[in-house]
CSV table of C-alpha atoms in Angstrom, one decimal:
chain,number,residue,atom,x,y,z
A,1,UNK,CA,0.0,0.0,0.0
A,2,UNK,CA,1.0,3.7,-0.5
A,3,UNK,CA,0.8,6.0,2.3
A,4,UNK,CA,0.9,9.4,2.1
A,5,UNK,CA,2.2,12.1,5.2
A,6,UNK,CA,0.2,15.1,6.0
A,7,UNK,CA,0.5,17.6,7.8
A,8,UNK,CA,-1.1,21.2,8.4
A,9,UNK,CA,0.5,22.5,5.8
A,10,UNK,CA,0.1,20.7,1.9
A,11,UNK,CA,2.6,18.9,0.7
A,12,UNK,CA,3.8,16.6,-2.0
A,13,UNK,CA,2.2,13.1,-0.9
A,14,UNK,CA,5.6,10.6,0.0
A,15,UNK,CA,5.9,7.3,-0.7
A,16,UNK,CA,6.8,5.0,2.4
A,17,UNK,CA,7.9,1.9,3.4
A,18,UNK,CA,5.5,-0.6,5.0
A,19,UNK,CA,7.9,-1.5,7.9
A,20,UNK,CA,7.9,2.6,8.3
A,21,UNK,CA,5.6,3.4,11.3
A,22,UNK,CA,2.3,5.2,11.0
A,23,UNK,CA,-0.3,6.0,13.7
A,24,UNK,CA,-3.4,5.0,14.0
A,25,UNK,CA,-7.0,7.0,12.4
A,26,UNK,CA,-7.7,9.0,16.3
A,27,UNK,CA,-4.8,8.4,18.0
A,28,UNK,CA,-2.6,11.5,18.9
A,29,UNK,CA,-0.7,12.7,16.2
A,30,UNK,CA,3.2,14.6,16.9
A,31,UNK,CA,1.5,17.7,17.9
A,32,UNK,CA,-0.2,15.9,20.9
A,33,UNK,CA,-3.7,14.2,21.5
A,34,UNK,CA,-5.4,17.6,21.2
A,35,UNK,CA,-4.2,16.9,17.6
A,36,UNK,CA,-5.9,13.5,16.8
A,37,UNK,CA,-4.9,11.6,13.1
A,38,UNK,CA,-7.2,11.9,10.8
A,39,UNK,CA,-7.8,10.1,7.6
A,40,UNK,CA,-8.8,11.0,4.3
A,41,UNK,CA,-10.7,9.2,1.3
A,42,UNK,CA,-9.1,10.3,-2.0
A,43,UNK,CA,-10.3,8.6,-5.1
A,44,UNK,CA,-10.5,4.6,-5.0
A,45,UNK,CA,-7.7,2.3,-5.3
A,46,UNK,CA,-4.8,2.5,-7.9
A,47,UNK,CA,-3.3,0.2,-10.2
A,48,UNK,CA,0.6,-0.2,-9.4
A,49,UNK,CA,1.2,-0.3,-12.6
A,50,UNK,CA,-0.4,3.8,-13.3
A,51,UNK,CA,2.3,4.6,-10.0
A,52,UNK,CA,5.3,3.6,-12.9
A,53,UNK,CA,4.4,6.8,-15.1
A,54,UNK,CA,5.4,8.7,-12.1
A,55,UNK,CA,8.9,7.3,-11.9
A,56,UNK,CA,11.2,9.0,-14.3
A,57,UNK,CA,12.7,6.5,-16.5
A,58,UNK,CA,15.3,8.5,-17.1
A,59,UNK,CA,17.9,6.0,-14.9
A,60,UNK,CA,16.1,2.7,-15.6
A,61,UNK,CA,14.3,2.3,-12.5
A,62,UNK,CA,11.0,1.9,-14.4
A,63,UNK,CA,12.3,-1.1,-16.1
A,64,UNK,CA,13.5,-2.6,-13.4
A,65,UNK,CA,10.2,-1.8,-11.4
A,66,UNK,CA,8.4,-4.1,-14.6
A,67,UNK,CA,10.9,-6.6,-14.5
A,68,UNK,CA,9.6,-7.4,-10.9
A,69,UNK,CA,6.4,-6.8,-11.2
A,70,UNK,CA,6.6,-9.2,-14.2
A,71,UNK,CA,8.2,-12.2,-12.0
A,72,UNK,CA,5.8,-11.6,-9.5
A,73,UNK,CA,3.0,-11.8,-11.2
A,74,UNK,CA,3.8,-16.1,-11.6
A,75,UNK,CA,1.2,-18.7,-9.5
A,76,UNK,CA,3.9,-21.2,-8.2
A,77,UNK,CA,2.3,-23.7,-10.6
A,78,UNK,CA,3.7,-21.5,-13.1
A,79,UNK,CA,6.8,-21.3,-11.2
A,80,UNK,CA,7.4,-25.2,-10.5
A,81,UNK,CA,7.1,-25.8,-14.3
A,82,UNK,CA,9.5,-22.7,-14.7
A,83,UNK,CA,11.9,-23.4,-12.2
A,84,UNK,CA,11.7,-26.4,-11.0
A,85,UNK,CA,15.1,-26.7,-9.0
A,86,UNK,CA,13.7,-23.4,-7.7
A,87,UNK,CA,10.6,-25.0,-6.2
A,88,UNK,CA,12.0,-28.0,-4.6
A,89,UNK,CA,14.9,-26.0,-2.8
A,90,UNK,CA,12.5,-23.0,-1.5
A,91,UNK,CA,8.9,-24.3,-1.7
A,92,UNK,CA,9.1,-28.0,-0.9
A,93,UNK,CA,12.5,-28.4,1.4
A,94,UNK,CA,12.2,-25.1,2.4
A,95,UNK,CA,15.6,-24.1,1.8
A,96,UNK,CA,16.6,-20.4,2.4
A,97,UNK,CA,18.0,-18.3,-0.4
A,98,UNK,CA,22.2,-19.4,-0.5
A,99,UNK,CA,24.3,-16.8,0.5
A,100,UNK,CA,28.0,-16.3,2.4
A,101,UNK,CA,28.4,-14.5,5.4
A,102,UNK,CA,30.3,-10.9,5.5
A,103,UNK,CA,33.0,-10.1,7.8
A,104,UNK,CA,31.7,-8.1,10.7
A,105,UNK,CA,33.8,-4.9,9.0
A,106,UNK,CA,31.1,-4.1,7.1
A,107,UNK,CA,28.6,-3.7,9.7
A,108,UNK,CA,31.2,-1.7,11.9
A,109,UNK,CA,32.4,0.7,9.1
A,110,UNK,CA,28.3,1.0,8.7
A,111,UNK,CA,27.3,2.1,12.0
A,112,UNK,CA,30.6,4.4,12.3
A,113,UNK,CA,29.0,6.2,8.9
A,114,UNK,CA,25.3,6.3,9.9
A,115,UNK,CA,26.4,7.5,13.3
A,116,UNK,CA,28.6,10.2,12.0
A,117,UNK,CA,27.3,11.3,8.8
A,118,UNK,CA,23.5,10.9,8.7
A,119,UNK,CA,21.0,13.7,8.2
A,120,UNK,CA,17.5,14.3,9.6
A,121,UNK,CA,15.1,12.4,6.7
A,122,UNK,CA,17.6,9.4,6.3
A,123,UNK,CA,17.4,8.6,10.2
A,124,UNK,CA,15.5,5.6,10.1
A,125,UNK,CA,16.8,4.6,7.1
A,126,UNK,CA,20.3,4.7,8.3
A,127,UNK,CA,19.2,2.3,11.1
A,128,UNK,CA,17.0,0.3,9.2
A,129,UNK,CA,20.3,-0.8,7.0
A,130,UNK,CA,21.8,-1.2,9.5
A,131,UNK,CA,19.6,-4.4,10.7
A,132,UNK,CA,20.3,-5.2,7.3
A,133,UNK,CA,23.8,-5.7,7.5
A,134,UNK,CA,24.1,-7.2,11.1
A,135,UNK,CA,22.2,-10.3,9.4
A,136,UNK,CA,24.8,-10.4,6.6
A,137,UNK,CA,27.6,-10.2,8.5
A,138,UNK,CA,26.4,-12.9,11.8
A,139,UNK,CA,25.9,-9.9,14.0
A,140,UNK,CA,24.7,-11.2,17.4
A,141,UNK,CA,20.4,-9.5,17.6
A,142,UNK,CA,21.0,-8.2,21.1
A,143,UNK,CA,24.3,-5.8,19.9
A,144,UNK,CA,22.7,-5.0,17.1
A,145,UNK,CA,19.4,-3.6,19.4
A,146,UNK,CA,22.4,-2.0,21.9
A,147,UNK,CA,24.1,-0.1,18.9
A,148,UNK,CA,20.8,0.6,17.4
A,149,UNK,CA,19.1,2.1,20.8
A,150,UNK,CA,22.6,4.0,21.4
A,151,UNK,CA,21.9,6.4,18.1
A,152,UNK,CA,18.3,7.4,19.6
A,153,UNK,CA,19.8,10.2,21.6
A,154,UNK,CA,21.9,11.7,19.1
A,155,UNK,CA,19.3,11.0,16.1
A,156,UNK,CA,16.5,12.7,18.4
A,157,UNK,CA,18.5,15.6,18.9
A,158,UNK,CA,18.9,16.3,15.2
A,159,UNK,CA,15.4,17.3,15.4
A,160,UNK,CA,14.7,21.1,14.8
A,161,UNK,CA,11.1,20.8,15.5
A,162,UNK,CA,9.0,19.0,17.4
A,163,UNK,CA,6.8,17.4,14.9
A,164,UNK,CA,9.9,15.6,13.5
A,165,UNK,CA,11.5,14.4,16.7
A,166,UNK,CA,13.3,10.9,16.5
A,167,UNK,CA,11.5,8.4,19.1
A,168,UNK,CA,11.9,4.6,20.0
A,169,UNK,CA,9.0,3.4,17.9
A,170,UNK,CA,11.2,4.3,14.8
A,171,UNK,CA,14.3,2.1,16.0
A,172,UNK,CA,12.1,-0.5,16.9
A,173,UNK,CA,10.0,-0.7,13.4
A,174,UNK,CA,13.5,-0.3,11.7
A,175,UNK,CA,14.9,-2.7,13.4
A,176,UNK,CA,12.0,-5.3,11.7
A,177,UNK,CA,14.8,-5.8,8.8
A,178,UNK,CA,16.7,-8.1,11.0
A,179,UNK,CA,15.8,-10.6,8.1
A,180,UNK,CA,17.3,-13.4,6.2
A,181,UNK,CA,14.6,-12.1,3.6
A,182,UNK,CA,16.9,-8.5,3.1
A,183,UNK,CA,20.4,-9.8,3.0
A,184,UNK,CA,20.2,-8.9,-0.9
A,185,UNK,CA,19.0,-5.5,-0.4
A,186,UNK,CA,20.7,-3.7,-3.4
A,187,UNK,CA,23.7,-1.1,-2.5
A,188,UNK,CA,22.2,1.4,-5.0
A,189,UNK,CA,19.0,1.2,-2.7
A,190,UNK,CA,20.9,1.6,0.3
A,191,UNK,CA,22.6,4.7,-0.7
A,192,UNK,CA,19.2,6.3,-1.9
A,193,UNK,CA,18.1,5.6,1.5
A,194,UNK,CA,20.4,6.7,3.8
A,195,UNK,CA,21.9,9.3,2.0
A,196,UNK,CA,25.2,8.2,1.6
A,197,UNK,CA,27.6,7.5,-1.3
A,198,UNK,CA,28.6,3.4,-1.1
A,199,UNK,CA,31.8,3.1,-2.8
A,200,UNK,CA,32.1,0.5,-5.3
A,201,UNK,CA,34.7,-2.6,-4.9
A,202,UNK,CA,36.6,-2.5,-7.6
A,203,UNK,CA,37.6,-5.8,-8.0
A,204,UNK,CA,35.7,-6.3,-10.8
A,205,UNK,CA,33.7,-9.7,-8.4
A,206,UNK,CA,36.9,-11.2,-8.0
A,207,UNK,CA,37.9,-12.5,-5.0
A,208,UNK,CA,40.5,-10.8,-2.9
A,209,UNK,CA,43.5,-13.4,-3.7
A,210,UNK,CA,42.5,-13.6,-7.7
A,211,UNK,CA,42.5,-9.8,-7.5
A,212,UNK,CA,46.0,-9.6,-6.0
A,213,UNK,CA,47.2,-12.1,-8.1
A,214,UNK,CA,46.2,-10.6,-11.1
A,215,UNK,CA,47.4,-6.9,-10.2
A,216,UNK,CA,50.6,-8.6,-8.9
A,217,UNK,CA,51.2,-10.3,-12.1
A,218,UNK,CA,50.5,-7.0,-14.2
A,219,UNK,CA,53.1,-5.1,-11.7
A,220,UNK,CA,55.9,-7.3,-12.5
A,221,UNK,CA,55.1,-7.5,-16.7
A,222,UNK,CA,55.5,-3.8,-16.4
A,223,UNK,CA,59.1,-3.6,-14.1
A,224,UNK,CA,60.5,-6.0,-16.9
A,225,UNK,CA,58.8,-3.8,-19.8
A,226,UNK,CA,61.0,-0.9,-18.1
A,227,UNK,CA,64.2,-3.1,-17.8
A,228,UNK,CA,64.3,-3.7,-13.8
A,229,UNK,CA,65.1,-6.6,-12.3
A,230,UNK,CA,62.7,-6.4,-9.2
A,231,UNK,CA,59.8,-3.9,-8.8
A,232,UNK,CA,61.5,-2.2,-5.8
A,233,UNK,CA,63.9,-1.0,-7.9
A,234,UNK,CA,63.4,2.9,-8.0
A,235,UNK,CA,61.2,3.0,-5.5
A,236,UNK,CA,61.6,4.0,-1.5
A,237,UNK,CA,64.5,5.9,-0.4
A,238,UNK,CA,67.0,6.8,-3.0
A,239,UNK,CA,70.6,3.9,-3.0
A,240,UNK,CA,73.5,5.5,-0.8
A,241,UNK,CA,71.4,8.3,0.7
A,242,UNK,CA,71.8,7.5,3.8
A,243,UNK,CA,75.6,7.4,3.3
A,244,UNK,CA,75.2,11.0,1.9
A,245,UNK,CA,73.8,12.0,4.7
A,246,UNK,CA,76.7,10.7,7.5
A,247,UNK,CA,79.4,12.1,4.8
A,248,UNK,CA,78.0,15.8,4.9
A,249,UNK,CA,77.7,15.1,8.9
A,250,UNK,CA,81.2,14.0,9.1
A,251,UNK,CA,82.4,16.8,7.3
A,252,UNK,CA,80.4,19.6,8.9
A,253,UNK,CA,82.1,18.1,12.1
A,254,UNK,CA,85.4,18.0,11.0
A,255,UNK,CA,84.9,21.5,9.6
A,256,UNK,CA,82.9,23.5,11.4
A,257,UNK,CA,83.4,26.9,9.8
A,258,UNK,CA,83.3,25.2,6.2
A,259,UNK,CA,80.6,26.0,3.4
A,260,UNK,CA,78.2,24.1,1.1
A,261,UNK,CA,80.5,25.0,-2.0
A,262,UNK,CA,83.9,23.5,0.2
A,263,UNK,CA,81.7,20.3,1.4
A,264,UNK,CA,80.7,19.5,-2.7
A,265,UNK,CA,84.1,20.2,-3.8
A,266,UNK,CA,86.0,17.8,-1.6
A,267,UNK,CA,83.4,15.2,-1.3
A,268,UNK,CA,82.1,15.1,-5.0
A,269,UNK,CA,78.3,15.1,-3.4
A,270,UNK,CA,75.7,16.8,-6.3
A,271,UNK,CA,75.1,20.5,-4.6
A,272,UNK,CA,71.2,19.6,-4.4
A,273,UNK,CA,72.4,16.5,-1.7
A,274,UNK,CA,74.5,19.0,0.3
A,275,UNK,CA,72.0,21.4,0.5
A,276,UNK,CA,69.5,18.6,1.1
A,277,UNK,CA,71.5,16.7,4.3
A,278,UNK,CA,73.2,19.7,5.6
A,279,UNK,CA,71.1,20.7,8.4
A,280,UNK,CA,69.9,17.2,8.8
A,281,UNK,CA,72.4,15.5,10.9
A,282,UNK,CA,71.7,11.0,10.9
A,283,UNK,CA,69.6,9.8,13.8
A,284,UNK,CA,71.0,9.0,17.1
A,285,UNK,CA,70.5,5.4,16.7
A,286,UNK,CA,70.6,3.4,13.4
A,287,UNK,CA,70.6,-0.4,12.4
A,288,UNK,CA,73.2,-0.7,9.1
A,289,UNK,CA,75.1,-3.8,7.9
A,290,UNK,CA,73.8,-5.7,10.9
A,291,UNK,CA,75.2,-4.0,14.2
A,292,UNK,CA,73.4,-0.8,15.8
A,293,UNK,CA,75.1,2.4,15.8
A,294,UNK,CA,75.0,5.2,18.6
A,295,UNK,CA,76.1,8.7,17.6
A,296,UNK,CA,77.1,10.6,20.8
A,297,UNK,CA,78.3,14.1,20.4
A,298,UNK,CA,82.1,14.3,22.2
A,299,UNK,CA,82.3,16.4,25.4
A,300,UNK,CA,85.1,17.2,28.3
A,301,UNK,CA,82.8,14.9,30.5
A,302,UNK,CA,82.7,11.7,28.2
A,303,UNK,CA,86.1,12.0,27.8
A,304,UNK,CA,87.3,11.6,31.1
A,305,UNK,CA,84.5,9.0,31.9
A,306,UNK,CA,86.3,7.0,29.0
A,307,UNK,CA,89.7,7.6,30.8
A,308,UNK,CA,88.2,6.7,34.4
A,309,UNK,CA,87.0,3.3,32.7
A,310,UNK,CA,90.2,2.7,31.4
A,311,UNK,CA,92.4,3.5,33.7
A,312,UNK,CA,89.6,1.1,36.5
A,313,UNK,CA,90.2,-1.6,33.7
A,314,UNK,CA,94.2,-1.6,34.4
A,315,UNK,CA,95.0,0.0,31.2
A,316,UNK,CA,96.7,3.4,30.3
């Protein structure tokens, strides 16, 4: 059935979801019980198939509204001569639909997003995906109803009026998609829905370790179509730079008063890796060619704690 919202002011009828909660004809309404619901005959019923003219076609959806309306439209006498390995795995052995279960980093990225990003009139939505995704990833019912009552709060104070406050009737109707029935709900749906973009995996419905494979494969054609021996080659931190880098630091030390122009002249460094290194002395500490290096700057109090160790050690 199509329901449409009013309110005191005319507006453009909406089309709702059944599982979205309505109030009953003479129960109170948002504005209080002095404000009872109130129902109103318009016309006589509708054909759903006059509702598709009001769908713009312009991104297929009316096709793929007739598409289901045409499958739907089969008796399951029409379907067991149709699809008969259809019938006997969901109609006589009662078989539910096949699917795999999604890691639970789906549902968690999910509930980060709706919690952070959603906007008033995507609310329910947001949780009503939600559900959606705790069944498709094996999320436990009662954590799902914790993190679903936990955005009530927040959602409720989104609300900038009073006739469009955020209550616990919502989360519990949304929550009705806990269903094996909506494990396929489509992503494009879900975006419309909630309001937010759902990137697209680009692994063209591979899995993860084909992908790889593939893209691995295609990374090492292309290091031998450019002559290299390994990938890595080019790649990370320049060869030697890290010897540049102690060679300007040894000879700033050893001349303190010296310039850029003196260091490139008696080292042979390029000027661009003088400049580069020469207010960049090498880290305290550093692992090379298997031993661990300490740099400690001299003074007048290591050297005579050297000469006291010495001298304790019996040597002059």
């Amino acid at each position: 059935q199509i329901w449409n919202k009013f309110t005191s002011t005319i507006k453009e009828p909406q089309m709702q979801g059944i599982l979205q909660g309505f109030r009953v004809v003479g129960s109170g309404s948002k504005l209080g019980r002095e404000y009872p619901v109130r129902a109103f005959r318009l016309g006589g019923p509708v054909e759903l198939a006059r509702l598709l003219d009001y769908i713009p076609d312009s991104n297929g959806e009316q096709q793929r509204l007739e598409g289901l309306m045409r499958k739907s439209r089969l008796s399951l006498a029409e379907a067991k001569e149709k699809y008969p390995d259809w019938y006997e795995r969901r109609i006589v052995k009662k078989e539910r639909r096949g699917r795999w279960t999604v890691k639970r980093d789906l549902y968690d990225w999910w509930l980060h997003r709706i919690a952070d990003e959603i906007r008033v009139g995507h609310r329910f939505y947001g949780i009503m995906t939600l559900a959606i995704y705790a069944k498709k990833c094996g999320i436990d019912e009662d954590e799902l109803r914790r993190d679903a009552f936990a955005l009530l709060r927040p959602y409720d104070d989104m609300s900038v009026e009073d006739i469009n406050r955020f209550t616990k009737d919502d989360v519990v109707c949304a929550l009705e998609m806990f269903n094996e029935d909506y494990v396929t709900f489509p992503r494009d749906d879900i975006a419309k829905l909630s309001g937010l973009t759902m990137p697209v995996n680009k692994r063209n419905f591979q899995k993860q370790a084909d992908h790889l494979e593939i893209a691995r494969a295609i990374r090492d054609i292309k290091a031998k179509q450019q002559g290299k021996k390994d990938w890595r080659e080019g790649n990370g931190r320049p060869k030697d730079s890290g010897t540049a880098q102690a060679r300007v630091y040894e000879w700033r030390q050893q001349h303190p008063e010296g310039r850029k122009a003196d260091c490139h002249r008696e080292t042979g460094l390029d000027p661009k890796t003088v400049r580069k290194w020469w207010d960049c002395p090498p880290p305290a500490v550093r692992f090379e060619n298997g031993h661990v290096t300490v740099r400690v700057s001299p003074s007048q109090e290591l050297s005579d704690w050297l000469l006291d160790a010495l001298h304790d050690g019996g040597q002059e």
